[in-house]
XYZ file of C-alpha atoms in Angstrom:
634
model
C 131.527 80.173 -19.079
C 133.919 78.686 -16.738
C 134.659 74.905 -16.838
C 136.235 74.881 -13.054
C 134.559 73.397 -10.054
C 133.106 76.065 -7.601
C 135.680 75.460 -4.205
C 134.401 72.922 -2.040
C 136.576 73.483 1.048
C 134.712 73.090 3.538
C 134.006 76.165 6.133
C 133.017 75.899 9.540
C 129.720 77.892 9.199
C 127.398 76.975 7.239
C 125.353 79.511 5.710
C 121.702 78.608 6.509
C 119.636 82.166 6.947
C 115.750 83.294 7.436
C 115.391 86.149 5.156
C 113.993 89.003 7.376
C 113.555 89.077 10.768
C 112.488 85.794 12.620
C 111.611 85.946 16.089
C 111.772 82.058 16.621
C 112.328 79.080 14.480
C 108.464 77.712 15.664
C 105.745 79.841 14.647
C 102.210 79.449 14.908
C 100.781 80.151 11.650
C 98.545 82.879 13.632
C 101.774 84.175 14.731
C 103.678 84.266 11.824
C 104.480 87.808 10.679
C 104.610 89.103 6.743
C 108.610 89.016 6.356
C 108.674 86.136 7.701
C 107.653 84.175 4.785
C 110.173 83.600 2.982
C 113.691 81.560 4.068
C 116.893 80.412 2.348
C 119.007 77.500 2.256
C 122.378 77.169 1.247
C 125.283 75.428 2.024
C 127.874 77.080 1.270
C 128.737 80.930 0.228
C 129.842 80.243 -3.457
C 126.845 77.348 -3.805
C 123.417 77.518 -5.026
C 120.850 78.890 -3.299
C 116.967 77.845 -2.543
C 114.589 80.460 -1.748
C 111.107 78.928 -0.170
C 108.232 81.378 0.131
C 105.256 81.159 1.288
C 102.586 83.468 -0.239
C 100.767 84.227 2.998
C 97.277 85.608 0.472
C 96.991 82.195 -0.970
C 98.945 79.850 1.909
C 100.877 78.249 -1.265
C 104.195 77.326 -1.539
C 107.187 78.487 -4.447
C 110.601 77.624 -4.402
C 113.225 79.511 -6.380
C 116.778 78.370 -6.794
C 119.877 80.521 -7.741
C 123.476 80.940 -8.002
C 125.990 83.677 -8.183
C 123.465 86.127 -7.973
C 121.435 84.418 -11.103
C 118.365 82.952 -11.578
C 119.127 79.073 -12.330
C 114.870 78.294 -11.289
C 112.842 81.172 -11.197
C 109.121 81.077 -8.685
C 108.334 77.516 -9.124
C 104.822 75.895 -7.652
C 105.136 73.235 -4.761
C 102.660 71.165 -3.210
C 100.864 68.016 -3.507
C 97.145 67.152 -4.074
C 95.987 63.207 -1.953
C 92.242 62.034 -1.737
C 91.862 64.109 1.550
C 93.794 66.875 1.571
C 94.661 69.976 -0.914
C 98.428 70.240 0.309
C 99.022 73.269 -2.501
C 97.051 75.872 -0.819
C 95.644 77.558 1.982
C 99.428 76.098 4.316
C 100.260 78.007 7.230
C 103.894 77.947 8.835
C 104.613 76.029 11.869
C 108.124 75.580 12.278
C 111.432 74.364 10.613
C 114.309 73.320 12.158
C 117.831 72.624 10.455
C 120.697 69.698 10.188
C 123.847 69.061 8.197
C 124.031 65.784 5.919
C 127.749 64.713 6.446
C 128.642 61.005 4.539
C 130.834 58.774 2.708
C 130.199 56.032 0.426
C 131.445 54.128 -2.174
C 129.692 52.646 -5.292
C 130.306 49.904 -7.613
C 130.371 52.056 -10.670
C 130.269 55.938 -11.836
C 132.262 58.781 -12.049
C 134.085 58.059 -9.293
C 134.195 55.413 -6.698
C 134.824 56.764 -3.005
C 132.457 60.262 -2.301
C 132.023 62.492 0.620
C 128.833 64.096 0.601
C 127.922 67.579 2.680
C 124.536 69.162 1.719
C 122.240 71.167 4.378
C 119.051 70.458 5.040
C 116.241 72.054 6.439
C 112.853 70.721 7.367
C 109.766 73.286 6.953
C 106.631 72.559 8.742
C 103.340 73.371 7.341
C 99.083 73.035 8.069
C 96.028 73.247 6.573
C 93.158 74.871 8.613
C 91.698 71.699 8.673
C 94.674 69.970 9.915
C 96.632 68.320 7.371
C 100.259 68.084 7.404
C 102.972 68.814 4.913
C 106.708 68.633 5.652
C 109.123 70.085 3.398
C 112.480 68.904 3.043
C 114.437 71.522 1.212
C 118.461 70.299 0.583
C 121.397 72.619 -0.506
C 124.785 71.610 -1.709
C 127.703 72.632 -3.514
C 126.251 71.162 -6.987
C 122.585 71.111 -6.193
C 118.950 71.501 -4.423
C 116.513 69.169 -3.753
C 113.212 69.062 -2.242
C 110.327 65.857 -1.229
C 107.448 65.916 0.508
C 106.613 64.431 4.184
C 103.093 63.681 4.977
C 103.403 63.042 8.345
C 99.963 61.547 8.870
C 97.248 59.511 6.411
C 96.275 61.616 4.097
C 95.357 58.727 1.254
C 96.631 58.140 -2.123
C 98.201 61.015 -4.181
C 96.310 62.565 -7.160
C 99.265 65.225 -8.426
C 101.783 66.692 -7.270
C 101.688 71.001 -8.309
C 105.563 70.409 -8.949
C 107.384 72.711 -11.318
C 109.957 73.833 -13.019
C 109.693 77.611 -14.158
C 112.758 79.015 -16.004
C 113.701 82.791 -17.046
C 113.909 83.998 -19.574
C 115.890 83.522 -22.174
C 117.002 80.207 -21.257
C 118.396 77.017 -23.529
C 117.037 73.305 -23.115
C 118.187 70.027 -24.477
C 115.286 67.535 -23.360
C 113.991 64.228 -25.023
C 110.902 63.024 -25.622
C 109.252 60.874 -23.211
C 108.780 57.167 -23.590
C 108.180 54.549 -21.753
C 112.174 53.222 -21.788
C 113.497 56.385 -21.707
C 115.184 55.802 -25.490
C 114.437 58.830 -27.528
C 116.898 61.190 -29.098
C 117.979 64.856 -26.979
C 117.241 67.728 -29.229
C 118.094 71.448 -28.090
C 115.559 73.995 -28.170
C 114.666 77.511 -26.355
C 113.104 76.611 -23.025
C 109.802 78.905 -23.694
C 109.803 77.291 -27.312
C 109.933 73.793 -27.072
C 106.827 71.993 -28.599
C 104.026 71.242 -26.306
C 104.705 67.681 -25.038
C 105.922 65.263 -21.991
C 109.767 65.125 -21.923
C 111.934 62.594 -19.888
C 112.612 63.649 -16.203
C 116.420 64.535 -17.246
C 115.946 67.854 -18.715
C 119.018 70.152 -19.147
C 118.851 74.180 -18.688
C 121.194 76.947 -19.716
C 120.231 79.925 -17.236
C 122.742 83.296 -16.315
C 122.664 81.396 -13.344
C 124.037 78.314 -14.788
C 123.006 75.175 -15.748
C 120.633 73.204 -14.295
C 120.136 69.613 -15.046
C 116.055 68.793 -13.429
C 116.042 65.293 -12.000
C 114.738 62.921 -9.711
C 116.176 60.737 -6.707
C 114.985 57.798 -4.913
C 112.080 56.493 -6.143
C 110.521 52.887 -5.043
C 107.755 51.063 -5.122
C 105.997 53.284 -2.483
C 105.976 55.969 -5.362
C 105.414 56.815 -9.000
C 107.903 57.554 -11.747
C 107.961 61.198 -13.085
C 108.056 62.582 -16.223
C 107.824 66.855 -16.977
C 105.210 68.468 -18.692
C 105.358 71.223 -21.122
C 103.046 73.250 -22.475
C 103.081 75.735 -25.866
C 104.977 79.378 -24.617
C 105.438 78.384 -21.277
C 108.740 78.473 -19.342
C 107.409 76.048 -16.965
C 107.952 72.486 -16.869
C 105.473 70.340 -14.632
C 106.164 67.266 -12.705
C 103.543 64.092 -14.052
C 103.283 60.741 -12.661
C 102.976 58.168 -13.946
C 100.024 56.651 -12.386
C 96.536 58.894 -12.247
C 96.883 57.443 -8.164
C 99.701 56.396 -5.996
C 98.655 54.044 -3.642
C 99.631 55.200 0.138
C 98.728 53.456 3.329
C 100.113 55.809 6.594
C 102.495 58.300 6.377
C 104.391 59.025 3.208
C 108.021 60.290 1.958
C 107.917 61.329 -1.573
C 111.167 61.190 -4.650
C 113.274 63.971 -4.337
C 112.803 66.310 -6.994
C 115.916 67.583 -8.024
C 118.194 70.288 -9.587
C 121.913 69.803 -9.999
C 123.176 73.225 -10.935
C 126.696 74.877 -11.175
C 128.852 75.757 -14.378
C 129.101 72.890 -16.835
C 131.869 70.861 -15.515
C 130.115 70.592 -12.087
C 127.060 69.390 -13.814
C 128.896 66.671 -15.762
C 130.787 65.649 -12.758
C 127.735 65.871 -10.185
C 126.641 62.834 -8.277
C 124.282 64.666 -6.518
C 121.341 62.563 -7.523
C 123.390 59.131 -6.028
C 124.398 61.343 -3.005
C 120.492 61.977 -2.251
C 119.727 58.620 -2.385
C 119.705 56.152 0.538
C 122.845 54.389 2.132
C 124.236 51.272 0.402
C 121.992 47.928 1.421
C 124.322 45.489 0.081
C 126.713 45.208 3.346
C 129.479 42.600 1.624
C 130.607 44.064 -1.578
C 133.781 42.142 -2.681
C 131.781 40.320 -5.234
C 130.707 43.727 -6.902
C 133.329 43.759 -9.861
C 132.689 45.983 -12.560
C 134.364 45.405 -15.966
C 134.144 45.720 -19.921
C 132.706 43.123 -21.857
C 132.234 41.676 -24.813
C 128.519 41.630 -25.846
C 127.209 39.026 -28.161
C 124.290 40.537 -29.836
C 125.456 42.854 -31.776
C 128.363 40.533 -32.270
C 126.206 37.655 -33.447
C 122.527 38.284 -32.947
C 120.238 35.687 -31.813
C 122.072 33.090 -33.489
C 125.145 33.745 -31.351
C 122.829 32.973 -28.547
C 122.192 29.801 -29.335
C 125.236 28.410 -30.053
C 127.216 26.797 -27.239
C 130.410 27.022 -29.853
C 129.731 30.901 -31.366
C 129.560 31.740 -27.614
C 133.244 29.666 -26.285
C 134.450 31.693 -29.488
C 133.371 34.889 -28.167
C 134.991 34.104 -24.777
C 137.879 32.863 -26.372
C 138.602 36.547 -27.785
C 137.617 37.925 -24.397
C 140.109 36.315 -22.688
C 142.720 37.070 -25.337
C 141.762 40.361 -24.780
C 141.816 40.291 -20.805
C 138.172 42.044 -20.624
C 136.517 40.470 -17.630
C 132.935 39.334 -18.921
C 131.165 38.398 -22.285
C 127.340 38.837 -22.329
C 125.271 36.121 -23.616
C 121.635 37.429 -25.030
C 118.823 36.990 -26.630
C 118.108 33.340 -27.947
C 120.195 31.537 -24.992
C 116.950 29.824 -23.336
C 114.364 30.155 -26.160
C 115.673 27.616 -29.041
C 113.298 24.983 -29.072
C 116.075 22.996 -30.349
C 117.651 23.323 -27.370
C 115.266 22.885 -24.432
C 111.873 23.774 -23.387
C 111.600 25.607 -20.019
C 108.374 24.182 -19.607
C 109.754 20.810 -19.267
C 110.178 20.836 -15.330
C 113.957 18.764 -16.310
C 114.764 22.451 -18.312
C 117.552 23.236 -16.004
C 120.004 20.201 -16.750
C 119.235 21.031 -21.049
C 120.871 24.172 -20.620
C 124.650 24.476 -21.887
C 125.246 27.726 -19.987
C 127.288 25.711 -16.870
C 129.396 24.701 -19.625
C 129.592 28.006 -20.792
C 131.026 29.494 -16.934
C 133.009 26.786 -16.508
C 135.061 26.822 -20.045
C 134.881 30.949 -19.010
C 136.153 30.154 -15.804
C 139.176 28.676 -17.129
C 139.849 31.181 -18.961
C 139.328 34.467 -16.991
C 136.039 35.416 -18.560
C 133.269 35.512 -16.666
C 129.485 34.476 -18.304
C 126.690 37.272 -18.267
C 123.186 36.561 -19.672
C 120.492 38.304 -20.908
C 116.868 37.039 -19.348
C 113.135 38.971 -20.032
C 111.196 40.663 -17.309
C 108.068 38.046 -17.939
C 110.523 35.414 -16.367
C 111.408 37.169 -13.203
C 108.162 39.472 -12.794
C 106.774 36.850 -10.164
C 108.321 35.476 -6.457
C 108.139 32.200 -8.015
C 109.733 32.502 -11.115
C 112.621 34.079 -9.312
C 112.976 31.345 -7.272
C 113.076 29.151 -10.172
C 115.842 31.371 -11.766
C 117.654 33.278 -9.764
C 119.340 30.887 -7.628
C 119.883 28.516 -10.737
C 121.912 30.781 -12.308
C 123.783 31.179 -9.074
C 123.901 27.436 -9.119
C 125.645 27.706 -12.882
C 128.502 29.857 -11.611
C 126.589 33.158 -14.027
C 127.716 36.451 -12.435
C 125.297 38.873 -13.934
C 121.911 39.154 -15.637
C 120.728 41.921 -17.981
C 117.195 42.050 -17.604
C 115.337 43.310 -20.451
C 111.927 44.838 -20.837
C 109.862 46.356 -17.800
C 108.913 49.359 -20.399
C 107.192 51.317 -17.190
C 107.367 53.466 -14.627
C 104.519 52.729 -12.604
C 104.356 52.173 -9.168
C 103.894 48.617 -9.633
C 106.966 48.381 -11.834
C 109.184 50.181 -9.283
C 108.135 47.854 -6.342
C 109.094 44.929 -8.634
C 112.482 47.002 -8.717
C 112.079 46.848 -4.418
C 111.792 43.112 -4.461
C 114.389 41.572 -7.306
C 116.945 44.142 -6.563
C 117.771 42.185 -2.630
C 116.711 39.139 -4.264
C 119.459 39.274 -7.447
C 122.561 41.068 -4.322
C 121.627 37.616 -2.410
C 122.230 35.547 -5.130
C 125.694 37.503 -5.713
C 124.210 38.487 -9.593
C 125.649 41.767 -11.338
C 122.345 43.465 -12.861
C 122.225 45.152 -16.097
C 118.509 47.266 -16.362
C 117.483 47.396 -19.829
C 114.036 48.722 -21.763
C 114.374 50.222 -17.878
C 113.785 53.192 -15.751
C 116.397 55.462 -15.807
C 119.107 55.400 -12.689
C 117.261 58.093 -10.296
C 120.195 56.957 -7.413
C 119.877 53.266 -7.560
C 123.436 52.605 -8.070
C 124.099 54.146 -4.600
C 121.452 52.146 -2.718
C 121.989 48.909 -4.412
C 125.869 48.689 -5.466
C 125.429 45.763 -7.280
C 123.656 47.587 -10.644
C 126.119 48.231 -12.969
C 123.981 49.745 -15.543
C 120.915 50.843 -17.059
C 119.749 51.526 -20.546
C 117.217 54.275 -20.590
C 119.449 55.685 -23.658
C 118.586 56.087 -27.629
C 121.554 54.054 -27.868
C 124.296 52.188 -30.423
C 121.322 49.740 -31.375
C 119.388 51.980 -32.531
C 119.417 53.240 -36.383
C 118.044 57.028 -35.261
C 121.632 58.482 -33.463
C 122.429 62.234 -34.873
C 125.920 63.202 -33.918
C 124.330 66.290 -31.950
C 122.449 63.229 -29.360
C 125.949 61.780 -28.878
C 127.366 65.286 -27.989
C 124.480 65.845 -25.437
C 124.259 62.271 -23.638
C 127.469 63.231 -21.210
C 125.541 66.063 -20.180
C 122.311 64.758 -19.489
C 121.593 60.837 -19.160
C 124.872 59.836 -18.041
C 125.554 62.888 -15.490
C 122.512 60.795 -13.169
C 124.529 57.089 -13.680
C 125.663 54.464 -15.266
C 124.694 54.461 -19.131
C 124.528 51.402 -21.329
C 125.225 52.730 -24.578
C 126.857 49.925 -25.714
C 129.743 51.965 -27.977
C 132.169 50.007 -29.909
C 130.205 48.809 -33.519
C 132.869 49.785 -35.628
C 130.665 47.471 -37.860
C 127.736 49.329 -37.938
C 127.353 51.603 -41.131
C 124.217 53.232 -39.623
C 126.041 54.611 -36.586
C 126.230 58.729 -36.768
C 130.116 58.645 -36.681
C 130.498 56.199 -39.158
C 133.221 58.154 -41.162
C 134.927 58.095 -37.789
C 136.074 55.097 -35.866
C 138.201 57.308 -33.410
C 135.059 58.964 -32.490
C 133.795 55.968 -32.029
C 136.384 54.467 -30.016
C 136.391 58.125 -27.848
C 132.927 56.995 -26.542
C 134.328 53.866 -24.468
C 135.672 56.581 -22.365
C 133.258 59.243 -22.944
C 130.502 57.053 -21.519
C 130.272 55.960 -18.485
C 128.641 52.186 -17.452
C 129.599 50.219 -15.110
C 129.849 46.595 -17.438
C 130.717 48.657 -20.775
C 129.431 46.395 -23.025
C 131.560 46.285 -26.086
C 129.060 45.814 -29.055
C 131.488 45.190 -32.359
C 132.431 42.219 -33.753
C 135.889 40.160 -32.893
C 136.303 40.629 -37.452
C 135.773 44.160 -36.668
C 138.208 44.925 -33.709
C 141.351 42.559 -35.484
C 140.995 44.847 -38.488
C 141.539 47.495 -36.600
C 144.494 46.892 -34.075
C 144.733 50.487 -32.664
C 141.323 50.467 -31.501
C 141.815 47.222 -30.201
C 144.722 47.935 -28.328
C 143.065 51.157 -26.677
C 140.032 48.599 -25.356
C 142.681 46.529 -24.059
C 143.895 49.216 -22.387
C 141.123 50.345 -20.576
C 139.790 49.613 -17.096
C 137.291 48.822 -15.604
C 136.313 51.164 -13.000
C 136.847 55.133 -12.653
C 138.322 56.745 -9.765
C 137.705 60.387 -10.944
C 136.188 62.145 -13.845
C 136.705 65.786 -15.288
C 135.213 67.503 -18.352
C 137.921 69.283 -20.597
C 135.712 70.766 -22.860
C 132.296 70.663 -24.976
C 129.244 72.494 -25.314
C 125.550 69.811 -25.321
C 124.555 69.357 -28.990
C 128.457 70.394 -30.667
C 131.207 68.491 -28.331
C 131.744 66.966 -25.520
C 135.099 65.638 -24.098
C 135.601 63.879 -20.613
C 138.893 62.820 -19.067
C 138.624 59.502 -16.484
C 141.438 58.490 -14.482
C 141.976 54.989 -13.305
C 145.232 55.211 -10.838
C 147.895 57.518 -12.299
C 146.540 57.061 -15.826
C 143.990 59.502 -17.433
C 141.684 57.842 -20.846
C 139.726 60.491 -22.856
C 136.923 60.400 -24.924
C 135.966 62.907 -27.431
C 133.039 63.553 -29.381
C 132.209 66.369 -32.389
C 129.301 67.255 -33.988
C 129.880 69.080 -37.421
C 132.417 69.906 -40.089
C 135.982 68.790 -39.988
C 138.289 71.019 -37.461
C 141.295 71.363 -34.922
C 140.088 70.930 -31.626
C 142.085 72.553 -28.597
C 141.100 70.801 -25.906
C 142.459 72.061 -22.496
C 144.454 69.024 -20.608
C 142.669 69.908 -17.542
C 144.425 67.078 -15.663
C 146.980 67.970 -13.196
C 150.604 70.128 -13.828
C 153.527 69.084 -15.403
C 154.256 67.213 -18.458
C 152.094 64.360 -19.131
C 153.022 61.874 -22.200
C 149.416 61.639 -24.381
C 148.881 58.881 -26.911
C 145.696 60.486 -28.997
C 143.803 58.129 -31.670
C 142.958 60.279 -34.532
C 141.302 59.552 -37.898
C 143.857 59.069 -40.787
C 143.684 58.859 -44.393
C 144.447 54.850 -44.462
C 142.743 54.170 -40.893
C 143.262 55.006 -37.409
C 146.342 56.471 -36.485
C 148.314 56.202 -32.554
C 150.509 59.423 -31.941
C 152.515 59.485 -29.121
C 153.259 63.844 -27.679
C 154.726 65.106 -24.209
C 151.902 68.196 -23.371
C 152.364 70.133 -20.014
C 149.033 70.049 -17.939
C 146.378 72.831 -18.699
C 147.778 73.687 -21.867
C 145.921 72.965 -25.107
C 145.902 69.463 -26.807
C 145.398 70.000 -30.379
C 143.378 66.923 -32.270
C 142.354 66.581 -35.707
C 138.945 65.602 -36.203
C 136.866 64.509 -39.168
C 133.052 65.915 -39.876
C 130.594 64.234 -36.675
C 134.167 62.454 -35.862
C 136.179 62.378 -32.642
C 138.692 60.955 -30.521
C 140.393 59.035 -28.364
C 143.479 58.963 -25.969
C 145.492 58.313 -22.468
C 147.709 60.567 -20.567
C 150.303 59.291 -17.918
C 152.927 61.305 -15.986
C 156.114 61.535 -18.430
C 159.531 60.394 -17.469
C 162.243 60.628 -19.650
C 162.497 57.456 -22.038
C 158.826 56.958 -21.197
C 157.177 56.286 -25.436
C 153.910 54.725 -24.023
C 151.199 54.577 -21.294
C 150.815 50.975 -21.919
C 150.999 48.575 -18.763
């Protein structure tokens, strides 16, 4: 299947068509004749499709999506079920009426920073015979379709929503386990023959129509966190929230329910899940800087974070290093030995302003880790949050919220102004996943919401399928880098271990090995010196979920790549899918006596050949060649 973008020139007429013959755009349900129950929406002629009918028998709702003539969703249920109204039957058609979704934004983090955003949307108007309202919001674009629900009026709180997923047949998934934090490992299996189970709302789908990657966009507090529901033999996958009722006062506006779809590549490089999401609400962004650093924990555990000295050590090496930030973790405010934040005086024990301002004077600046218990009221987040602005501390990784309640998401609706105010960088962990956050609120670099380098339970085939699942919907904290971690599934490999610095995408890429670990290996560390701290484009060369994945991110003129393998020891031919002419790669490769830095002029879109060990990988950076030119270093 083809790697390649569909074209995304933009035509003048957008393809939005009523399938059979329509008389008017408002119809009275009495009015409404037989074929003209069912009506499209696409954007554009090479794009998915979405194909809403309404079964005029039963007055429910389906939605099918497709794509170069293949079925990518096949008849899905839609509808929604609130203390006063049935919304998934007995609907007849009022109206619909169309618009074009035309924006630019730019975020602090992803795939790429500046995007222009075109979808269609179309707004289809519905009624019960007893009078209750459903809008449908159907949108189409080049890499996706997406559909919420409108209740116009007060219909109460929401039991279920009859949201599915139905796939045909014959198709692949790679899904995960649900739980709470959204760590579990992705395992592949048919779609029809995956155990019986709830699954994380980031499922992945190989159709003849494509992929199709399910997901959902824009959630807050005035909703419920998803998750899908499979049952034994069934090629349908149903939408569950997480609370059995989601309080609603007045009218409503539901997630997005979403399917990015297209050939692999424009699945990896989709932001269509940011692009649904609302506009930035963080007006002045300078203070936004994303940036590698150097993370303690792993580094030094909880006795790293409390030690004033361990921790001046750490950003001594940061700064050697020019990476931007060290994080500061666990331990940090809970060492009795310290200080005791019950003492109302607990502010002027800590050591951390002595921390920023030896950082400070060195480049580095001071990140710390803090628990969701100690921010889950107003008043403890006046207590902290404008302390820690007070200390000169430009980000906090906030650990623990384990939930995806309602509740939990409008404590995401009140810190999330509250921590931009205060000018604080936020790392999510034990966290939602991003669902289009990073677009709304540009000051979230990252989110866990990944089985990730902590953990002791990797495979080499969950590394393989992360780029094409959690990280196509955001920022990823994986946390790569533990060359000293003998549990890691790559172990034998420390190139494929470097490759995932670049493979994965976070906005603060938190560097998890140990200062021992990165001077005994001075080709990795050079690489990590090497690369930056934001992306300005991102492109998939090759892979396959579960067996390989390689991504190529540029920064400027220079292009780092990441490369992942799962199984034996091969060649890999990886298509420079980059730009023409003759580029000057630098690939890190295992070697008998460590890693090895090899230098090779390749002309753009032929094959880069790499060596890689069993579950290994690599890593590398292409610049434009010039003759003379030996290295991409700057």
């Amino acid at each position: 299947m083809s790697l390649h973008k569909p074209w995304r020139t933009r035509i003048g007429a957008l393809s939005v068509v009523l399938c059979g013959t329509l008389a008017s755009t408002l119809l009275t349900a009495a009015g409404a004749r037989a074929e003209d129950s069912t009506w499209t929406v696409r954007d554009q002629p090479d794009g998915p499709r979405a194909e809403l009918r309404l079964d005029r028998a039963t007055g429910s709702l389906g939605l099918t999506v497709s794509r170069e003539g293949g079925t990518v969703i096949a008849p899905s249920p839609v509808g929604i079920v609130t203390e006063r109204a049935d919304l998934t039957s007995g609907l007849g058609f009022l109206g619909r009426s169309d618009r074009s979704v035309d924006e630019h934004y730019r975020t602090g983090a992803g795939k790429t920073r500046s995007r222009t955003v075109h979808m269609r949307e179309s707004r289809f108007r519905f009624r019960t015979a007893a009078g209750a309202r459903l809008d449908l919001l159907v949108r189409a674009s080049a890499d996706g379709v997406a559909y919420r629900y409108v209740l116009p009026g007060d219909t109460g709180n929401v039991l279920r929503e009859a949201s599915a997923f139905t796939l045909p047949e014959g198709a692949s998934a790679w899904l995960g386990n649900y739980r709470k934090d959204n760590e579990n490992l992705f395992n592949a299996y048919s779609a029809t023959g995956a155990p019986a189970g709830e699954y994380m709302m980031q499922g992945l789908f190989r159709t003849k129509g494509g992929y199709a990657l399910v997901a959902e966009s824009d959630v807050t507090g005035s909703y419920s966190g998803a998750r899908l529901v499979h049952d034994t033999g069934s090629p349908t996958y149903r939408v569950k929230l997480w609370d059995e009722q989601v309080q609603v006062k007045g009218a409503l506006t539901t997630p997005w329910r979403a399917v990015v779809t297209g050939d692999l590549a424009t699945v990896t490089e989709s932001t269509f899940t940011d692009d649904l999401a609302p506009a930035p609400k963080v007006r002045d962004t300078s203070w936004i800087k994303p940036g590698r650093a150097l993370w303690t924990w792993l580094a030094g555990g909880r006795p790293a974070g409390r030690s004033l000295e361990m921790q001046k050590g750490y950003v001594d090496y940061a700064a050697a290093r020019h990476w931007p930030y060290t994080v500061v973790d666990a331990g940090w405010y809970f060492d009795p030995d310290q200080w005791d934040v019950t003492d109302p005086g607990w502010q002027s024990h800590s050591w951390i302003p002595e921390l920023v301002r030896y950082g400070r004077e060195r480049g580095v600046g001071i990140q710390v880790w803090i628990h969701h218990r100690d921010l889950d009221t107003a008043e403890e987040r006046a207590q902290w949050l404008p302390t820690l602005e007070k200390w000169g501390v430009k980000g906090v990784k906030i650990d623990f919220m384990d939930s995806e309640a309602q509740e939990t998401f409008r404590w995401y609706d009140e810190i999330l102004p509250e921590t931009a105010a205060h000018h604080l960088l936020v790392n999510f962990h034990g966290s939602t996943i991003p669902k289009g956050i990073q677009r709304t609120w540009p000051h979230v670099m990252s989110l866990e919401g990944v089985n990730g380098e902590e953990k002791k339970t990797n495979t080499a085939q969950h590394l393989t399928t992360l780029p094409f699942t959690r990280n196509v919907i955001g920022s990823m904290d994986f946390t790569p880098g533990a060359f000293h971690r003998p549990n890691r599934p790559n172990a034998a490999s420390d190139a494929g271990e470097l490759g995932l610095s670049a493979l994965y995408e976070s906005g603060v890429q938190n560097l998890a090995g140990t200062p021992e670990s990165y001077e005994a290996r001075p080709v990795a560390r050079h690489f990590l010196e090497q690369l930056p701290d934001v992306w300005d484009d991102t492109r998939l060369l090759a892979g396959e979920p579960g067996s390989s994945a390689v991504l190529a991110r540029r920064n400027g003129s220079r292009w780092f790549i990441g490369g992942t393998y799962a199984g034996t020891a091969h060649t890999a031919e990886v298509p420079l899918r980059i730009g023409a002419g003759r580029w000057l790669v630098e690939t890190v490769t295992d070697g008998p006596a460590g890693l090895v830095r090899t230098a090779r002029v390749v002309r753009g879109g032929d094959a880069l050949s790499v060596d890689v060990v069993a579950d290994g990988g690599f890593a590398a950076v292409a610049c434009r060649w010039a003759p003379g030119r030996t290295s991409c270093d700057r």
